mmCIF file of C-alpha atoms in Angstrom:
data_model
loop_
_atom_site.group_PDB
_atom_site.id
_atom_site.type_symbol
_atom_site.label_atom_id
_atom_site.label_comp_id
_atom_site.label_asym_id
_atom_site.label_seq_id
_atom_site.Cartn_x
_atom_site.Cartn_y
_atom_site.Cartn_z
ATOM 1 C CA MET A 131 -53.788 31.053 -4.396
ATOM 2 C CA SER A 132 -53.952 27.354 -5.063
ATOM 3 C CA HIS A 133 -51.182 25.131 -6.268
ATOM 4 C CA VAL A 134 -51.715 23.118 -9.412
ATOM 5 C CA SER A 135 -49.950 20.037 -10.679
ATOM 6 C CA SER A 136 -50.628 20.519 -14.352
ATOM 7 C CA HIS A 137 -49.946 23.377 -16.751
ATOM 8 C CA SER A 138 -50.733 26.443 -14.703
ATOM 9 C CA PRO A 139 -53.510 28.838 -15.726
ATOM 10 C CA HIS A 140 -52.938 32.535 -15.124
ATOM 11 C CA GLY A 141 -52.898 33.404 -11.430
ATOM 12 C CA GLN A 142 -52.027 29.946 -10.114
ATOM 13 C CA ILE A 143 -48.677 28.873 -8.725
ATOM 14 C CA PRO A 144 -47.096 25.668 -10.066
ATOM 15 C CA LEU A 145 -46.537 22.921 -7.551
ATOM 16 C CA HIS A 146 -42.888 22.779 -6.447
ATOM 17 C CA THR A 147 -41.514 19.351 -5.573
ATOM 18 C CA VAL A 148 -38.036 18.506 -4.308
ATOM 19 C CA GLN A 149 -36.759 15.072 -5.314
ATOM 20 C CA VAL A 150 -34.028 13.745 -3.002
ATOM 21 C CA LEU A 151 -31.708 11.095 -4.414
ATOM 22 C CA GLY A 152 -29.015 9.367 -2.398
ATOM 23 C CA GLY A 153 -26.274 7.175 -3.782
ATOM 24 C CA GLY A 154 -27.901 6.842 -7.161
ATOM 25 C CA SER A 155 -28.434 3.155 -7.902
ATOM 26 C CA ALA A 156 -29.420 2.399 -11.483
ATOM 27 C CA GLY A 157 -33.055 1.770 -10.589
ATOM 28 C CA SER A 158 -33.652 4.782 -8.351
ATOM 29 C CA SER A 159 -31.644 7.170 -10.548
ATOM 30 C CA ALA A 160 -33.468 6.133 -13.715
ATOM 31 C CA HIS A 161 -36.784 6.512 -11.870
ATOM 32 C CA VAL A 162 -35.943 9.988 -10.595
ATOM 33 C CA ARG A 163 -34.897 11.073 -14.077
ATOM 34 C CA SER A 164 -38.122 9.720 -15.577
ATOM 35 C CA LEU A 165 -40.221 11.232 -12.798
ATOM 36 C CA ALA A 166 -38.532 14.648 -13.042
ATOM 37 C CA ALA A 167 -39.050 14.737 -16.806
ATOM 38 C CA GLY A 168 -42.698 13.701 -16.527
ATOM 39 C CA LEU A 169 -43.459 16.187 -13.767
ATOM 40 C CA ALA A 170 -41.732 19.058 -15.570
ATOM 41 C CA ALA A 171 -43.707 18.260 -18.719
ATOM 42 C CA ARG A 172 -46.896 18.644 -16.669
ATOM 43 C CA GLY A 173 -45.922 22.098 -15.442
ATOM 44 C CA VAL A 174 -44.546 21.077 -12.043
ATOM 45 C CA ARG A 175 -41.439 22.864 -10.752
ATOM 46 C CA VAL A 176 -38.882 20.208 -9.898
ATOM 47 C CA THR A 177 -35.688 20.515 -7.889
ATOM 48 C CA VAL A 178 -33.484 17.433 -7.690
ATOM 49 C CA CYS A 179 -31.140 17.245 -4.702
ATOM 50 C CA ALA A 180 -28.473 14.664 -5.486
ATOM 51 C CA PRO A 181 -24.707 14.209 -5.575
ATOM 52 C CA SER A 182 -23.238 15.960 -8.619
ATOM 53 C CA GLU A 183 -21.855 12.692 -9.976
ATOM 54 C CA ALA A 184 -25.336 11.146 -10.063
ATOM 55 C CA ALA A 185 -26.790 14.266 -11.660
ATOM 56 C CA GLY A 186 -24.139 14.150 -14.371
ATOM 57 C CA ALA A 187 -24.351 10.417 -15.010
ATOM 58 C CA TYR A 188 -28.128 10.528 -15.482
ATOM 59 C CA ASP A 189 -28.383 14.021 -17.025
ATOM 60 C CA LEU A 190 -30.901 15.067 -14.403
ATOM 61 C CA THR A 191 -30.826 18.708 -15.515
ATOM 62 C CA GLY A 192 -31.766 17.559 -19.018
ATOM 63 C CA THR A 193 -35.240 16.820 -17.643
ATOM 64 C CA GLY A 194 -36.029 20.480 -17.073
ATOM 65 C CA ALA A 195 -35.377 20.158 -13.335
ATOM 66 C CA ARG A 196 -33.083 22.366 -11.272
ATOM 67 C CA HIS A 197 -30.202 20.493 -9.638
ATOM 68 C CA VAL A 198 -28.801 21.211 -6.184
ATOM 69 C CA HIS A 199 -25.731 19.291 -5.084
ATOM 70 C CA VAL A 200 -26.336 17.456 -1.824
ATOM 71 C CA ALA A 201 -23.696 14.936 -0.790
ATOM 72 C CA ARG A 202 -24.708 11.393 0.039
ATOM 73 C CA SER A 203 -23.768 11.675 3.724
ATOM 74 C CA SER A 204 -26.167 12.893 6.404
ATOM 75 C CA ASP A 205 -23.669 15.302 7.970
ATOM 76 C CA PRO A 206 -24.818 18.775 9.088
ATOM 77 C CA ALA A 207 -23.597 20.445 5.871
ATOM 78 C CA SER A 208 -25.611 18.083 3.643
ATOM 79 C CA VAL A 209 -28.711 18.434 5.792
ATOM 80 C CA ALA A 210 -28.354 22.229 5.758
ATOM 81 C CA ALA A 211 -28.008 22.282 1.964
ATOM 82 C CA LEU A 212 -31.126 20.149 1.613
ATOM 83 C CA ARG A 213 -33.042 22.278 4.114
ATOM 84 C CA MET A 214 -32.210 25.392 2.083
ATOM 85 C CA ALA A 215 -33.350 23.707 -1.158
ATOM 86 C CA CYS A 216 -36.686 22.864 0.464
ATOM 87 C CA VAL A 217 -37.473 26.405 1.643
ATOM 88 C CA ASP A 218 -40.312 26.991 -0.821
ATOM 89 C CA ALA A 219 -41.170 23.345 -1.556
ATOM 90 C CA ASP A 220 -44.780 22.216 -1.480
ATOM 91 C CA LEU A 221 -43.756 18.570 -1.164
ATOM 92 C CA VAL A 222 -40.528 16.595 -0.755
ATOM 93 C CA HIS A 223 -40.065 13.128 -2.272
ATOM 94 C CA ALA A 224 -37.078 11.091 -1.085
ATOM 95 C CA HIS A 225 -35.840 7.971 -2.833
ATOM 96 C CA GLY A 226 -34.169 5.349 -0.657
ATOM 97 C CA LEU A 227 -33.598 5.051 3.089
ATOM 98 C CA HIS A 228 -30.573 7.314 3.477
ATOM 99 C CA ALA A 229 -31.992 10.032 1.228
ATOM 100 C CA ALA A 230 -35.189 9.817 3.274
ATOM 101 C CA LEU A 231 -33.289 10.179 6.541
ATOM 102 C CA ARG A 232 -31.642 13.363 5.243
ATOM 103 C CA ALA A 233 -35.068 14.655 4.236
ATOM 104 C CA VAL A 234 -36.534 13.888 7.674
ATOM 105 C CA LEU A 235 -33.699 15.829 9.335
ATOM 106 C CA ALA A 236 -33.968 18.723 6.868
ATOM 107 C CA LEU A 237 -37.733 19.056 7.320
ATOM 108 C CA THR A 238 -37.669 19.049 11.117
ATOM 109 C CA GLY A 239 -40.072 21.740 12.353
ATOM 110 C CA ARG A 240 -41.595 22.315 8.910
ATOM 111 C CA ARG A 241 -45.062 21.318 7.753
ATOM 112 C CA ILE A 242 -44.020 20.082 4.318
ATOM 113 C CA PRO A 243 -45.421 16.676 3.287
ATOM 114 C CA LEU A 244 -42.789 13.977 2.799
ATOM 115 C CA VAL A 245 -43.210 11.094 0.369
ATOM 116 C CA VAL A 246 -40.663 8.280 0.516
ATOM 117 C CA THR A 247 -40.108 5.607 -2.099
ATOM 118 C CA TRP A 248 -38.424 2.428 -0.934
ATOM 119 C CA HIS A 249 -36.760 1.022 -4.038
ATOM 120 C CA THR A 250 -34.890 -1.692 -2.184
ATOM 121 C CA ARG A 251 -34.101 -2.845 1.308
ATOM 122 C CA ALA A 252 -30.778 -2.387 3.037
ATOM 123 C CA HIS A 253 -28.788 -5.359 4.319
ATOM 124 C CA ALA A 254 -27.172 -5.420 7.756
ATOM 125 C CA GLU A 255 -26.158 -7.932 10.409
ATOM 126 C CA GLY A 256 -25.671 -7.844 14.153
ATOM 127 C CA ALA A 257 -25.688 -4.424 15.817
ATOM 128 C CA ARG A 258 -26.019 -2.697 12.442
ATOM 129 C CA ALA A 259 -29.255 -4.593 11.816
ATOM 130 C CA ARG A 260 -30.719 -3.042 14.971
ATOM 131 C CA LEU A 261 -29.617 0.426 13.831
ATOM 132 C CA LEU A 262 -31.111 -0.195 10.393
ATOM 133 C CA HIS A 263 -34.432 -1.165 11.987
ATOM 134 C CA LEU A 264 -34.473 2.090 13.966
ATOM 135 C CA LEU A 265 -33.664 4.187 10.877
ATOM 136 C CA GLU A 266 -36.388 2.475 8.854
ATOM 137 C CA ARG A 267 -38.854 3.065 11.665
ATOM 138 C CA ARG A 268 -37.970 6.745 11.953
ATOM 139 C CA VAL A 269 -38.345 7.298 8.209
ATOM 140 C CA ALA A 270 -41.551 5.259 7.904
ATOM 141 C CA LYS A 271 -43.268 7.113 10.745
ATOM 142 C CA ALA A 272 -42.176 10.548 9.500
ATOM 143 C CA ALA A 273 -43.428 10.077 5.941
ATOM 144 C CA ALA A 274 -46.937 11.094 4.964
ATOM 145 C CA VAL A 275 -46.881 8.276 2.399
ATOM 146 C CA VAL A 276 -44.391 5.466 1.811
ATOM 147 C CA LEU A 277 -44.379 4.026 -1.708
ATOM 148 C CA GLY A 278 -42.964 0.508 -1.994
ATOM 149 C CA THR A 279 -41.822 -0.791 -5.366
ATOM 150 C CA SER A 280 -42.824 -4.345 -4.407
ATOM 151 C CA SER A 281 -45.455 -5.816 -2.104
ATOM 152 C CA ASP A 282 -42.937 -7.047 0.456
ATOM 153 C CA LEU A 283 -41.501 -3.522 0.757
ATOM 154 C CA VAL A 284 -45.012 -2.201 1.418
ATOM 155 C CA ASP A 285 -45.404 -4.818 4.156
ATOM 156 C CA ARG A 286 -41.999 -3.882 5.558
ATOM 157 C CA ALA A 287 -42.939 -0.194 5.696
ATOM 158 C CA ARG A 288 -46.186 -1.019 7.519
ATOM 159 C CA SER A 289 -44.302 -3.178 10.011
ATOM 160 C CA ARG A 290 -42.028 -0.187 10.686
ATOM 161 C CA GLY A 291 -44.972 2.045 11.548
ATOM 162 C CA ALA A 292 -45.856 3.749 8.268
ATOM 163 C CA ARG A 293 -49.296 5.347 8.533
ATOM 164 C CA ASP A 294 -49.875 5.083 4.781
ATOM 165 C CA ALA A 295 -47.919 2.594 2.654
ATOM 166 C CA ARG A 296 -48.839 1.826 -0.946
ATOM 167 C CA LEU A 297 -47.597 -0.297 -3.813
ATOM 168 C CA ALA A 298 -46.015 1.825 -6.550
ATOM 169 C CA PRO A 299 -44.186 -0.332 -9.110
ATOM 170 C CA VAL A 300 -41.307 1.443 -10.809
ATOM 171 C CA THR A 301 -40.545 0.414 -14.364
ATOM 172 C CA PHE A 302 -37.091 0.810 -15.823
ATOM 173 C CA PRO A 303 -37.485 2.768 -19.073
ATOM 174 C CA ALA A 304 -37.876 0.331 -21.974
ATOM 175 C CA PRO A 305 -35.183 0.558 -24.636
ATOM 176 C CA ARG A 306 -36.240 1.983 -27.951
ATOM 177 C CA ALA A 307 -36.952 -0.713 -30.514
ATOM 178 C CA ALA A 308 -34.487 -0.882 -33.358
ATOM 179 C CA ALA A 309 -35.764 -0.054 -36.824
ATOM 180 C CA GLY A 310 -37.020 -3.171 -38.556
ATOM 181 C CA THR A 311 -34.810 -2.892 -41.597
ATOM 182 C CA ALA A 312 -32.386 -5.414 -43.039
ATOM 183 C CA GLY A 313 -29.566 -2.980 -42.288
ATOM 184 C CA ALA A 314 -30.620 -2.680 -38.652
ATOM 185 C CA VAL A 315 -30.762 -6.473 -38.304
ATOM 186 C CA GLU A 316 -27.310 -6.812 -39.853
ATOM 187 C CA ASP A 317 -25.939 -4.115 -37.532
ATOM 188 C CA ALA A 318 -27.431 -5.867 -34.481
ATOM 189 C CA GLU A 319 -25.930 -9.194 -35.559
ATOM 190 C CA GLY A 320 -22.563 -7.543 -36.115
ATOM 191 C CA LEU A 321 -22.644 -6.002 -32.641
ATOM 192 C CA ARG A 322 -23.588 -9.381 -31.184
ATOM 193 C CA HIS A 323 -20.605 -11.105 -32.802
ATOM 194 C CA LYS A 324 -18.329 -8.293 -31.669
ATOM 195 C CA ALA A 325 -19.528 -8.659 -28.080
ATOM 196 C CA LEU A 326 -19.110 -12.441 -28.167
ATOM 197 C CA ALA A 327 -15.569 -12.111 -29.510
ATOM 198 C CA GLU A 328 -14.619 -9.488 -26.936
ATOM 199 C CA LEU A 329 -15.967 -11.615 -24.086
ATOM 200 C CA GLY A 330 -14.396 -14.832 -25.397
ATOM 201 C CA ALA A 331 -17.716 -16.588 -25.982
ATOM 202 C CA VAL A 332 -17.653 -17.299 -29.719
ATOM 203 C CA GLY A 333 -19.032 -20.777 -30.367
ATOM 204 C CA ARG A 334 -20.193 -21.330 -26.803
ATOM 205 C CA PRO A 335 -23.259 -20.359 -24.742
ATOM 206 C CA LEU A 336 -22.982 -17.021 -22.932
ATOM 207 C CA ILE A 337 -24.567 -16.572 -19.499
ATOM 208 C CA VAL A 338 -24.640 -13.012 -18.148
ATOM 209 C CA THR A 339 -25.354 -11.441 -14.786
ATOM 210 C CA VAL A 340 -24.950 -7.820 -13.714
ATOM 211 C CA GLY A 341 -24.718 -6.441 -10.189
ATOM 212 C CA THR A 342 -22.471 -5.241 -7.409
ATOM 213 C CA LEU A 343 -20.094 -7.893 -6.109
ATOM 214 C CA GLU A 344 -21.598 -8.205 -2.649
ATOM 215 C CA ARG A 345 -22.444 -11.302 -0.654
ATOM 216 C CA GLN A 346 -26.216 -10.907 -0.916
ATOM 217 C CA ARG A 347 -26.017 -10.948 -4.727
ATOM 218 C CA GLY A 348 -25.505 -14.719 -4.644
ATOM 219 C CA HIS A 349 -22.424 -14.872 -6.852
ATOM 220 C CA ASP A 350 -20.961 -17.596 -4.642
ATOM 221 C CA VAL A 351 -24.001 -19.740 -5.450
ATOM 222 C CA LEU A 352 -23.541 -18.974 -9.138
ATOM 223 C CA LEU A 353 -19.918 -20.134 -8.989
ATOM 224 C CA GLU A 354 -21.014 -23.346 -7.301
ATOM 225 C CA ALA A 355 -23.553 -23.909 -10.077
ATOM 226 C CA ALA A 356 -20.896 -23.217 -12.715
ATOM 227 C CA ARG A 357 -18.950 -26.235 -11.464
ATOM 228 C CA ALA A 358 -21.843 -28.423 -12.608
ATOM 229 C CA TRP A 359 -21.663 -27.026 -16.163
ATOM 230 C CA ARG A 360 -18.050 -28.035 -16.759
ATOM 231 C CA HIS A 361 -19.162 -31.288 -18.390
ATOM 232 C CA LEU A 362 -21.332 -29.499 -20.955
ATOM 233 C CA ASP A 363 -20.135 -29.318 -24.545
ATOM 234 C CA PRO A 364 -19.741 -26.622 -25.660
ATOM 235 C CA LEU A 365 -18.744 -25.232 -22.284
ATOM 236 C CA PRO A 366 -20.879 -22.204 -21.262
ATOM 237 C CA LEU A 367 -19.096 -19.013 -20.252
ATOM 238 C CA VAL A 368 -20.457 -17.044 -17.277
ATOM 239 C CA VAL A 369 -19.769 -13.300 -17.393
ATOM 240 C CA ILE A 370 -20.307 -11.252 -14.236
ATOM 241 C CA ALA A 371 -20.395 -7.470 -14.739
ATOM 242 C CA GLY A 372 -19.972 -5.248 -11.704
ATOM 243 C CA GLU A 373 -17.578 -4.288 -8.940
ATOM 244 C CA GLY A 374 -17.652 -4.633 -5.190
ATOM 245 C CA PRO A 375 -15.981 -5.928 -2.027
ATOM 246 C CA GLU A 376 -16.295 -9.611 -2.970
ATOM 247 C CA ARG A 377 -14.279 -9.319 -6.196
ATOM 248 C CA ALA A 378 -10.973 -10.627 -4.834
ATOM 249 C CA ALA A 379 -12.587 -13.636 -3.133
ATOM 250 C CA LEU A 380 -14.595 -14.504 -6.239
ATOM 251 C CA GLN A 381 -11.537 -14.201 -8.492
ATOM 252 C CA ARG A 382 -9.497 -16.474 -6.219
ATOM 253 C CA ARG A 383 -12.193 -19.116 -6.339
ATOM 254 C CA ILE A 384 -12.573 -18.868 -10.112
ATOM 255 C CA GLU A 385 -8.840 -19.410 -10.543
ATOM 256 C CA SER A 386 -8.398 -22.132 -7.927
ATOM 257 C CA GLU A 387 -11.363 -24.176 -9.192
ATOM 258 C CA ARG A 388 -10.774 -23.313 -12.865
ATOM 259 C CA LEU A 389 -14.362 -22.226 -13.312
ATOM 260 C CA PRO A 390 -15.679 -21.009 -16.701
ATOM 261 C CA VAL A 391 -16.428 -17.568 -15.263
ATOM 262 C CA ARG A 392 -15.121 -14.084 -16.074
ATOM 263 C CA LEU A 393 -15.359 -10.974 -13.911
ATOM 264 C CA VAL A 394 -15.464 -8.039 -16.329
ATOM 265 C CA GLY A 395 -15.980 -5.111 -13.939
ATOM 266 C CA ARG A 396 -18.331 -2.210 -14.499
ATOM 267 C CA ARG A 397 -19.571 -1.968 -18.062
ATOM 268 C CA ASP A 398 -21.234 0.742 -20.111
ATOM 269 C CA ASP A 399 -22.257 -1.771 -22.793
ATOM 270 C CA VAL A 400 -24.726 -3.880 -20.810
ATOM 271 C CA PRO A 401 -27.390 -3.724 -23.571
ATOM 272 C CA GLU A 402 -24.868 -5.162 -26.039
ATOM 273 C CA MET A 403 -23.887 -7.876 -23.564
ATOM 274 C CA LEU A 404 -27.528 -8.820 -23.057
ATOM 275 C CA ALA A 405 -28.116 -8.907 -26.808
ATOM 276 C CA ALA A 406 -25.262 -11.397 -27.095
ATOM 277 C CA ALA A 407 -26.360 -13.544 -24.138
ATOM 278 C CA ASP A 408 -28.113 -16.896 -24.345
ATOM 279 C CA LEU A 409 -29.308 -16.595 -20.746
ATOM 280 C CA VAL A 410 -29.400 -14.026 -17.968
ATOM 281 C CA VAL A 411 -29.024 -15.251 -14.386
ATOM 282 C CA LEU A 412 -30.115 -13.342 -11.280
ATOM 283 C CA PRO A 413 -28.994 -15.313 -8.180
ATOM 284 C CA SER A 414 -29.633 -12.646 -5.488
ATOM 285 C CA SER A 415 -30.855 -13.268 -1.957
ATOM 286 C CA TRP A 416 -33.384 -10.445 -2.417
ATOM 287 C CA GLU A 417 -34.541 -8.064 -5.155
ATOM 288 C CA SER A 418 -37.411 -5.632 -5.601
ATOM 289 C CA ARG A 419 -38.107 -4.426 -9.172
ATOM 290 C CA SER A 420 -34.814 -5.728 -10.495
ATOM 291 C CA VAL A 421 -33.435 -3.578 -13.318
ATOM 292 C CA LEU A 422 -31.564 -6.582 -14.728
ATOM 293 C CA ALA A 423 -34.729 -8.705 -14.828
ATOM 294 C CA GLN A 424 -36.574 -5.931 -16.644
ATOM 295 C CA GLU A 425 -33.728 -5.438 -19.107
ATOM 296 C CA ALA A 426 -33.585 -9.184 -19.804
ATOM 297 C CA LEU A 427 -37.293 -9.474 -20.578
ATOM 298 C CA HIS A 428 -37.246 -6.335 -22.719
ATOM 299 C CA ALA A 429 -34.242 -7.741 -24.614
ATOM 300 C CA ARG A 430 -35.944 -11.130 -25.087
ATOM 301 C CA VAL A 431 -33.242 -13.025 -23.213
ATOM 302 C CA PRO A 432 -34.420 -16.023 -21.136
ATOM 303 C CA LEU A 433 -34.061 -15.352 -17.418
ATOM 304 C CA VAL A 434 -33.219 -17.680 -14.535
ATOM 305 C CA ALA A 435 -33.815 -15.921 -11.200
ATOM 306 C CA THR A 436 -34.277 -16.607 -7.527
ATOM 307 C CA ALA A 437 -37.867 -16.578 -6.269
ATOM 308 C CA VAL A 438 -37.261 -13.814 -3.717
ATOM 309 C CA GLY A 439 -38.678 -10.388 -2.861
ATOM 310 C CA GLY A 440 -40.497 -8.756 -5.741
ATOM 311 C CA ILE A 441 -39.124 -11.055 -8.469
ATOM 312 C CA PRO A 442 -42.111 -13.457 -8.737
ATOM 313 C CA GLU A 443 -44.580 -10.569 -8.920
ATOM 314 C CA LEU A 444 -42.372 -8.782 -11.492
ATOM 315 C CA VAL A 445 -41.741 -11.657 -13.924
ATOM 316 C CA GLY A 446 -44.761 -13.941 -13.421
ATOM 317 C CA ASP A 447 -44.268 -17.129 -15.448
ATOM 318 C CA ALA A 448 -41.840 -15.431 -17.849
ATOM 319 C CA ALA A 449 -38.705 -16.729 -16.094
ATOM 320 C CA ALA A 450 -37.349 -19.932 -14.595
ATOM 321 C CA LEU A 451 -37.484 -19.342 -10.827
ATOM 322 C CA VAL A 452 -35.333 -21.233 -8.318
ATOM 323 C CA PRO A 453 -34.883 -21.063 -4.523
ATOM 324 C CA TYR A 454 -32.147 -18.750 -3.275
ATOM 325 C CA GLY A 455 -28.960 -20.524 -2.236
ATOM 326 C CA ASP A 456 -29.777 -23.746 -4.096
ATOM 327 C CA ALA A 457 -26.832 -24.176 -6.485
ATOM 328 C CA GLU A 458 -28.128 -27.510 -7.732
ATOM 329 C CA ALA A 459 -31.519 -26.048 -8.686
ATOM 330 C CA LEU A 460 -29.806 -23.125 -10.412
ATOM 331 C CA ALA A 461 -27.474 -25.414 -12.341
ATOM 332 C CA THR A 462 -30.349 -27.668 -13.388
ATOM 333 C CA ALA A 463 -32.502 -24.772 -14.595
ATOM 334 C CA VAL A 464 -29.657 -23.315 -16.663
ATOM 335 C CA ALA A 465 -28.672 -26.683 -18.192
ATOM 336 C CA ARG A 466 -32.301 -27.402 -19.063
ATOM 337 C CA LEU A 467 -32.721 -24.096 -20.876
ATOM 338 C CA LEU A 468 -29.440 -24.418 -22.753
ATOM 339 C CA ALA A 469 -30.520 -27.854 -23.981
ATOM 340 C CA ASP A 470 -34.007 -26.770 -25.071
ATOM 341 C CA PRO A 471 -34.167 -24.007 -27.745
ATOM 342 C CA ALA A 472 -37.955 -24.304 -27.954
ATOM 343 C CA LEU A 473 -38.293 -23.629 -24.223
ATOM 344 C CA ARG A 474 -36.034 -20.603 -24.561
ATOM 345 C CA GLU A 475 -38.235 -19.248 -27.341
ATOM 346 C CA ARG A 476 -41.356 -19.725 -25.206
ATOM 347 C CA LEU A 477 -39.743 -17.811 -22.356
ATOM 348 C CA LYS A 478 -38.794 -15.007 -24.742
ATOM 349 C CA ASP A 479 -42.402 -14.680 -25.877
ATOM 350 C CA LYS A 480 -43.682 -14.817 -22.303
ATOM 351 C CA GLY A 481 -41.122 -12.171 -21.353
ATOM 352 C CA THR A 482 -42.352 -9.826 -24.047
ATOM 353 C CA ALA A 483 -45.947 -10.345 -22.912
ATOM 354 C CA GLN A 484 -45.051 -9.841 -19.244
ATOM 355 C CA ALA A 485 -43.109 -6.640 -19.943
ATOM 356 C CA ALA A 486 -46.189 -5.268 -21.698
ATOM 357 C CA THR A 487 -48.100 -5.520 -18.391
ATOM 358 C CA TRP A 488 -45.672 -3.280 -16.498
ATOM 359 C CA PRO A 489 -46.721 0.332 -15.953
ATOM 360 C CA THR A 490 -45.416 2.793 -18.495
ATOM 361 C CA GLU A 491 -43.333 5.785 -17.460
ATOM 362 C CA ASP A 492 -46.376 7.985 -18.031
ATOM 363 C CA GLU A 493 -48.562 5.788 -15.812
ATOM 364 C CA THR A 494 -45.901 5.849 -13.096
ATOM 365 C CA VAL A 495 -45.733 9.652 -13.166
ATOM 366 C CA THR A 496 -49.540 9.860 -13.087
ATOM 367 C CA GLN A 497 -49.716 7.631 -9.996
ATOM 368 C CA VAL A 498 -47.079 9.635 -8.153
ATOM 369 C CA LEU A 499 -48.707 12.922 -9.123
ATOM 370 C CA SER A 500 -52.039 11.714 -7.749
ATOM 371 C CA VAL A 501 -50.317 11.151 -4.390
ATOM 372 C CA TYR A 502 -48.863 14.665 -4.541
ATOM 373 C CA ASP A 503 -52.319 16.099 -5.235
ATOM 374 C CA GLU A 504 -53.767 14.243 -2.247
ATOM 375 C CA LEU A 505 -51.152 15.684 0.068
ATOM 376 C CA THR A 506 -51.083 19.255 -1.224
ATOM 377 C CA GLN A 507 -54.709 20.041 -2.161
ATOM 378 C CA PRO A 508 -55.909 20.255 1.485
ATOM 379 C CA PHE A 509 -53.440 23.103 1.952
ATOM 380 C CA ALA A 510 -54.775 25.072 -1.017
ATOM 381 C CA THR A 511 -56.222 28.465 -0.200
#
């Protein structure tokens, strides 16, 4: 019998894919949820192997997929659980380096095609950088196909020995547009004022960034830039949403230098924060298909971002791009936008146009499914 990847006629067996998710970043988790839903709707059997907390947070079983708890670690118990889940799989698709490593270990000795999506790149220094290189090489060489969400990730996979590496942009699901009624507009304005009041930004520009508080996110550069805004009137407020190991150091600097910056921790109201923002800033040392950049353009909020990784290819001319680590350039770009409402409006319009060029969820599922068909059809009998 042959496997099929669409609604199955009588006598044919539906394709069974196992999706392996690791820690569950916002981008990869949202993609797996979208992919599982799209595949299930096309008649594909989907099993998602992920930590229970990620499955719950993203309602992965609500897609029609079966969930199997597999812890994030690559210990023997996690590998064994994944190996059992893959017993009758036609294809395994791992998302992220560590999930891919677990899949490689679980599939040892089995002739099951492995697809790996690299959503981002890991950061390491010293001896850990050497270990990271070896892990990337092992995963890249074991995969039948590596899908990179940005061109530089495709190049990285090829440099690590991938036999087949392809560009596969992943689009964060666009928010549903609000109804265009007077009541909806009034509600949106009310929520905006509520967010501004709660953040302490009434009557002053609000600059927002979202991300884990890690060194590579560039928050230290953002704080340096914020020093240059202290002469502006009204004084902008920078709000940083997220948690991480750099929180204490950032808070000490904010207090000692009396910077107009607030650390607000993890938030479940990011869309409301973006709706209230005058600008979004993305100061990272590297990004692929940044979720924050996509959210900003969808929300029609002007974006200032570093010209690194996949950002230029993602946003085109719909954002103000600056070099990473250049606090002066970042400060200048922000001050220029705050002083020029017409320029902000042009960026909003360009953002809307740019977002319209990104692949839809349906197009993303179709591309991935075509890869699955390539890898499974030769085994049809």
